[in-house]
Each structure stands twice: as structure tokens, then as C-alpha cells.
Amino acid sequence: MTAITREPESDVDSMFIDRWSPRAFLPDPIPAHHIRMLFEAARWAPSCNNDQPWRFAYAVTPTAREKFLSALVERNQAWARTAPLLILALARRAFQNSTTINRHAGFDTGAAWMSLALQARRLGLYCHAMAGFDATKAHQVLGTSEQEYDIFAAIAVGRRADPSTLPEPARQRETPNSRKAAALVADEFT
Ligand SMILES: Cc1cc2nc3c(=O)[nH]c(=O)nc-3n(C[C@H](O)[C@H](O)[C@H](O)COP(=O)(O)O)c2cc1C
């Protein structure tokens, strides 16, 4: 098997490399003030026109988490059910107090999620985003409308557990992955 390198090609703050998406989570609850810090980090993300289109719905109680889990595809449910905090990341489709569609809402919500994920690492937590969920089901659970909001991701958050706690095939995949070459990321336009 090829060894996976998570070596940067240039100097970069280690926080960017330290963030990765495990699947093995401890069920230990996250203190409420740490949860508030995650959303505070998200809150300060930049956004088009400072519209702040993101909205994070979160579940910590067993009943609420079960409802969020019901919207996930089975292969994500299998590992995400252990995480003590589940989040659904929504973005308002139109600018506030307007019917004009905000085509940057996904970009802005992505920035907010990354802020949340980096703050999580500062607290010793890990986040794992998921596209594997049924958006219609998630809207039903939340009582939100597809006309008003896009749901971009579900996110599992918690402390890492030993990979041996995972069901297969997730157990085998519990390693930080690598990236395409830096040369493929940015092109100087001349
Ligand atoms: C929007 C989004 C959707 C993702 N969907 C899933 C998913 O449904 N299931 C899963 O196991 N991982 C999912 N991932 C995790 C990615 O596979 C992971 O972020 C990527 O391989 C990079 O690895 P890293 O986050 O460990 O650096 C998703 C990540 C993002 C950002």
C-alpha cells in the first residue's frame, strides 16, 4: 500500500494540515460553551454583502440526533451515530429581505463551515462534513423549505475514538488523505 503523505509543499500553518475528517468519534458530549465557540467562529466568516446566509441547525440530544441521522445515507449513519454533535449547514437562497437569489450563498456558507472546522481543532475536536444525506428528508426534519434554504452538508463533530471502534469498510479508511499537487491548484494568469 502506498504511504499517504500529508506534507505541505510550501510553508503553511499546521492548522490546515491538522484538520481532517475522521469517522471514529467518542460519544462524549461537547460542553455547551464549546458548541457556542464553533458557531461564533462561523459567525465571523466573510460573506457577499455581509448577508451571512448560513444557518446551522444542530442536534445534541439522542432524540434530535436520531432525527438528523434519519436523513443521512446508511453508510454515513453507520459511523456518524456515535458523534455527540450533528449539524446541518443551510444557506438562505435569496438575500435577506429580498427575492434576489444570492448565488454566493454556498461560497459563504463554505467559508463559515471551514471556520467552524478549524475552531473545532483548536478545541481538540474534529468535524466530518457529509453530502450523503437526503435533502428533502432533512428539510422535513427541520421544517424548512427547499425554496428558502439549500442544505449543503451534514456535519458530525466530536473527539476522535480509536479506529477499531468503526464498522468496516470505514475502519480501513480511517487515515488522513493527501492532496493533488500544488501545481494543479493555482495558475498564474499572464
Ligand atoms: C461537502 C462535503 C461532503 C462530504 N461528504 C462526505 C460523505 O457523505 N461521507 C463521508 O464519509 N465523507 C464525506 N466528506 C469528507 C471528504 O471525503 C473529505 O473532506 C475529503 O476526502 C478530504 O479529506 P479530509 O477532510 O480528511 O482532509 C465530505 C466533505 C465535504 C466537504
PDB file of C-alpha atoms in Angstrom, residues 1-136:
ATOM      1  CA  MET A   1       0.000   0.000   0.000  1.00  0.00           C
ATOM      2  CA  THR A   2       1.335   3.493  -0.867  1.00  0.00           C
ATOM      3  CA  ALA A   3       2.123   5.617   2.183  1.00  0.00           C
ATOM      4  CA  ILE A   4      -0.094   8.679   2.388  1.00  0.00           C
ATOM      5  CA  THR A   5       1.798  11.935   2.829  1.00  0.00           C
ATOM      6  CA  ARG A   6       0.164  14.929   4.390  1.00  0.00           C
ATOM      7  CA  GLU A   7       3.282  17.003   3.835  1.00  0.00           C
ATOM      8  CA  PRO A   8       2.693  20.560   2.610  1.00  0.00           C
ATOM      9  CA  GLU A   9       4.667  21.644  -0.481  1.00  0.00           C
ATOM     10  CA  SER A  10       5.188  25.134   0.989  1.00  0.00           C
ATOM     11  CA  ASP A  11       5.265  26.565   4.479  1.00  0.00           C
ATOM     12  CA  VAL A  12       1.746  26.740   5.804  1.00  0.00           C
ATOM     13  CA  ASP A  13       0.249  26.992   9.276  1.00  0.00           C
ATOM     14  CA  SER A  14      -0.078  23.469  10.662  1.00  0.00           C
ATOM     15  CA  MET A  15      -3.749  24.066  11.497  1.00  0.00           C
ATOM     16  CA  PHE A  16      -4.595  23.476   7.835  1.00  0.00           C
ATOM     17  CA  ILE A  17      -2.902  20.081   7.789  1.00  0.00           C
ATOM     18  CA  ASP A  18      -4.151  19.062  11.244  1.00  0.00           C
ATOM     19  CA  ARG A  19      -7.760  19.357  10.157  1.00  0.00           C
ATOM     20  CA  TRP A  20      -9.003  16.160   8.643  1.00  0.00           C
ATOM     21  CA  SER A  21     -12.208  14.162   8.633  1.00  0.00           C
ATOM     22  CA  PRO A  22     -12.174  11.068  10.828  1.00  0.00           C
ATOM     23  CA  ARG A  23     -15.150   8.757  11.221  1.00  0.00           C
ATOM     24  CA  ALA A  24     -14.375   7.241  14.632  1.00  0.00           C
ATOM     25  CA  PHE A  25     -15.886   9.529  17.283  1.00  0.00           C
ATOM     26  CA  LEU A  26     -16.117   9.255  21.044  1.00  0.00           C
ATOM     27  CA  PRO A  27     -19.696   9.733  22.268  1.00  0.00           C
ATOM     28  CA  ASP A  28     -18.546  12.186  24.992  1.00  0.00           C
ATOM     29  CA  PRO A  29     -20.787  15.274  24.991  1.00  0.00           C
ATOM     30  CA  ILE A  30     -19.277  18.585  23.886  1.00  0.00           C
ATOM     31  CA  PRO A  31     -19.657  21.332  26.523  1.00  0.00           C
ATOM     32  CA  ALA A  32     -22.260  23.934  25.559  1.00  0.00           C
ATOM     33  CA  HIS A  33     -19.707  26.757  25.648  1.00  0.00           C
ATOM     34  CA  HIS A  34     -17.522  24.886  23.128  1.00  0.00           C
ATOM     35  CA  ILE A  35     -20.523  24.444  20.857  1.00  0.00           C
ATOM     36  CA  ARG A  36     -21.132  28.188  21.096  1.00  0.00           C
ATOM     37  CA  MET A  37     -17.473  28.796  20.157  1.00  0.00           C
ATOM     38  CA  LEU A  38     -17.886  26.720  16.997  1.00  0.00           C
ATOM     39  CA  PHE A  39     -20.802  28.814  15.811  1.00  0.00           C
ATOM     40  CA  GLU A  40     -19.085  32.022  16.913  1.00  0.00           C
ATOM     41  CA  ALA A  41     -16.182  31.109  14.600  1.00  0.00           C
ATOM     42  CA  ALA A  42     -18.652  30.505  11.772  1.00  0.00           C
ATOM     43  CA  ARG A  43     -20.366  33.800  12.527  1.00  0.00           C
ATOM     44  CA  TRP A  44     -17.262  35.829  11.663  1.00  0.00           C
ATOM     45  CA  ALA A  45     -16.857  34.374   8.185  1.00  0.00           C
ATOM     46  CA  PRO A  46     -16.906  36.852   5.302  1.00  0.00           C
ATOM     47  CA  SER A  47     -19.936  36.899   3.037  1.00  0.00           C
ATOM     48  CA  CYS A  48     -21.240  38.641  -0.044  1.00  0.00           C
ATOM     49  CA  ASN A  49     -22.738  41.981   1.037  1.00  0.00           C
ATOM     50  CA  ASN A  50     -22.225  40.775   4.644  1.00  0.00           C
ATOM     51  CA  ASP A  51     -25.508  38.927   4.145  1.00  0.00           C
ATOM     52  CA  GLN A  52     -24.403  35.977   6.331  1.00  0.00           C
ATOM     53  CA  PRO A  53     -26.649  33.474   4.512  1.00  0.00           C
ATOM     54  CA  TRP A  54     -25.588  30.481   6.642  1.00  0.00           C
ATOM     55  CA  ARG A  55     -27.809  28.910   9.241  1.00  0.00           C
ATOM     56  CA  PHE A  56     -26.636  25.944  11.305  1.00  0.00           C
ATOM     57  CA  ALA A  57     -29.194  23.581  12.830  1.00  0.00           C
ATOM     58  CA  TYR A  58     -27.658  21.326  15.430  1.00  0.00           C
ATOM     59  CA  ALA A  59     -28.626  18.269  17.433  1.00  0.00           C
ATOM     60  CA  VAL A  60     -27.135  17.029  20.693  1.00  0.00           C
ATOM     61  CA  THR A  61     -29.931  15.131  22.447  1.00  0.00           C
ATOM     62  CA  PRO A  62     -30.409  11.453  21.475  1.00  0.00           C
ATOM     63  CA  THR A  63     -33.890  12.222  20.082  1.00  0.00           C
ATOM     64  CA  ALA A  64     -32.701  15.154  17.989  1.00  0.00           C
ATOM     65  CA  ARG A  65     -29.608  13.289  16.748  1.00  0.00           C
ATOM     66  CA  GLU A  66     -31.760  10.328  15.749  1.00  0.00           C
ATOM     67  CA  LYS A  67     -33.889  12.665  13.623  1.00  0.00           C
ATOM     68  CA  PHE A  68     -30.820  14.143  11.912  1.00  0.00           C
ATOM     69  CA  LEU A  69     -29.388  10.648  11.399  1.00  0.00           C
ATOM     70  CA  SER A  70     -32.597   9.566   9.679  1.00  0.00           C
ATOM     71  CA  ALA A  71     -31.751  11.997   6.853  1.00  0.00           C
ATOM     72  CA  LEU A  72     -28.255  10.530   6.317  1.00  0.00           C
ATOM     73  CA  VAL A  73     -27.480   7.744   3.872  1.00  0.00           C
ATOM     74  CA  GLU A  74     -26.827   4.433   5.619  1.00  0.00           C
ATOM     75  CA  ARG A  75     -23.076   4.409   5.037  1.00  0.00           C
ATOM     76  CA  ASN A  76     -22.802   7.751   6.870  1.00  0.00           C
ATOM     77  CA  GLN A  77     -25.297   6.759   9.580  1.00  0.00           C
ATOM     78  CA  ALA A  78     -23.087   3.772  10.391  1.00  0.00           C
ATOM     79  CA  TRP A  79     -20.294   5.940  11.814  1.00  0.00           C
ATOM     80  CA  ALA A  80     -21.930   9.354  12.383  1.00  0.00           C
ATOM     81  CA  ARG A  81     -24.332   7.996  15.001  1.00  0.00           C
ATOM     82  CA  THR A  82     -21.557   7.995  17.615  1.00  0.00           C
ATOM     83  CA  ALA A  83     -20.763  11.701  17.204  1.00  0.00           C
ATOM     84  CA  PRO A  84     -22.168  13.793  20.076  1.00  0.00           C
ATOM     85  CA  LEU A  85     -22.949  16.782  17.835  1.00  0.00           C
ATOM     86  CA  LEU A  86     -24.612  16.703  14.430  1.00  0.00           C
ATOM     87  CA  ILE A  87     -25.065  19.813  12.350  1.00  0.00           C
ATOM     88  CA  LEU A  88     -26.980  20.623   9.180  1.00  0.00           C
ATOM     89  CA  ALA A  89     -25.472  23.546   7.267  1.00  0.00           C
ATOM     90  CA  LEU A  90     -28.114  25.605   5.498  1.00  0.00           C
ATOM     91  CA  ALA A  91     -27.843  28.671   3.324  1.00  0.00           C
ATOM     92  CA  ARG A  92     -30.647  31.138   2.637  1.00  0.00           C
ATOM     93  CA  ARG A  93     -31.060  31.096  -1.121  1.00  0.00           C
ATOM     94  CA  ALA A  94     -32.104  34.744  -1.527  1.00  0.00           C
ATOM     95  CA  PHE A  95     -30.527  37.821   0.005  1.00  0.00           C
ATOM     96  CA  GLN A  96     -32.154  38.883   3.254  1.00  0.00           C
ATOM     97  CA  ASN A  97     -35.363  40.882   2.782  1.00  0.00           C
ATOM     98  CA  SER A  98     -35.145  40.332  -0.968  1.00  0.00           C
ATOM     99  CA  THR A  99     -36.241  37.890  -3.631  1.00  0.00           C
ATOM    100  CA  THR A 100     -32.909  38.191  -5.471  1.00  0.00           C
ATOM    101  CA  ILE A 101     -31.102  34.857  -5.461  1.00  0.00           C
ATOM    102  CA  ASN A 102     -27.709  35.060  -3.751  1.00  0.00           C
ATOM    103  CA  ARG A 103     -25.506  32.936  -5.968  1.00  0.00           C
ATOM    104  CA  HIS A 104     -22.640  33.281  -3.486  1.00  0.00           C
ATOM    105  CA  ALA A 105     -24.559  31.785  -0.559  1.00  0.00           C
ATOM    106  CA  GLY A 106     -22.860  28.398  -0.961  1.00  0.00           C
ATOM    107  CA  PHE A 107     -19.426  30.012  -1.137  1.00  0.00           C
ATOM    108  CA  ASP A 108     -20.127  31.993   2.042  1.00  0.00           C
ATOM    109  CA  THR A 109     -21.566  29.009   3.904  1.00  0.00           C
ATOM    110  CA  GLY A 110     -18.483  27.018   2.893  1.00  0.00           C
ATOM    111  CA  ALA A 111     -16.289  29.720   4.447  1.00  0.00           C
ATOM    112  CA  ALA A 112     -18.357  29.593   7.638  1.00  0.00           C
ATOM    113  CA  TRP A 113     -18.092  25.791   7.817  1.00  0.00           C
ATOM    114  CA  MET A 114     -14.316  25.928   7.429  1.00  0.00           C
ATOM    115  CA  SER A 115     -14.057  28.488  10.249  1.00  0.00           C
ATOM    116  CA  LEU A 116     -16.126  26.138  12.393  1.00  0.00           C
ATOM    117  CA  ALA A 117     -13.957  23.160  11.464  1.00  0.00           C
ATOM    118  CA  LEU A 118     -10.704  24.996  12.282  1.00  0.00           C
ATOM    119  CA  GLN A 119     -12.093  26.263  15.592  1.00  0.00           C
ATOM    120  CA  ALA A 120     -13.094  22.691  16.376  1.00  0.00           C
ATOM    121  CA  ARG A 121      -9.464  21.559  16.053  1.00  0.00           C
ATOM    122  CA  ARG A 122      -8.396  24.312  18.464  1.00  0.00           C
ATOM    123  CA  LEU A 123     -10.779  22.680  20.965  1.00  0.00           C
ATOM    124  CA  GLY A 124      -9.417  19.190  20.320  1.00  0.00           C
ATOM    125  CA  LEU A 125     -12.488  18.318  18.251  1.00  0.00           C
ATOM    126  CA  TYR A 126     -12.815  17.013  14.704  1.00  0.00           C
ATOM    127  CA  CYS A 127     -15.535  17.685  12.119  1.00  0.00           C
ATOM    128  CA  HIS A 128     -16.590  15.463   9.250  1.00  0.00           C
ATOM    129  CA  ALA A 129     -18.816  17.005   6.570  1.00  0.00           C
ATOM    130  CA  MET A 130     -21.228  14.823   4.609  1.00  0.00           C
ATOM    131  CA  ALA A 131     -23.030  15.275   1.323  1.00  0.00           C
ATOM    132  CA  GLY A 132     -24.522  11.802   1.753  1.00  0.00           C
ATOM    133  CA  PHE A 133     -27.930  12.800   3.049  1.00  0.00           C
ATOM    134  CA  ASP A 134     -31.434  13.218   1.673  1.00  0.00           C
ATOM    135  CA  ALA A 135     -32.064  16.970   1.475  1.00  0.00           C
ATOM    136  CA  THR A 136     -35.840  16.541   1.216  1.00  0.00           C
TER     137      THR A 136
END
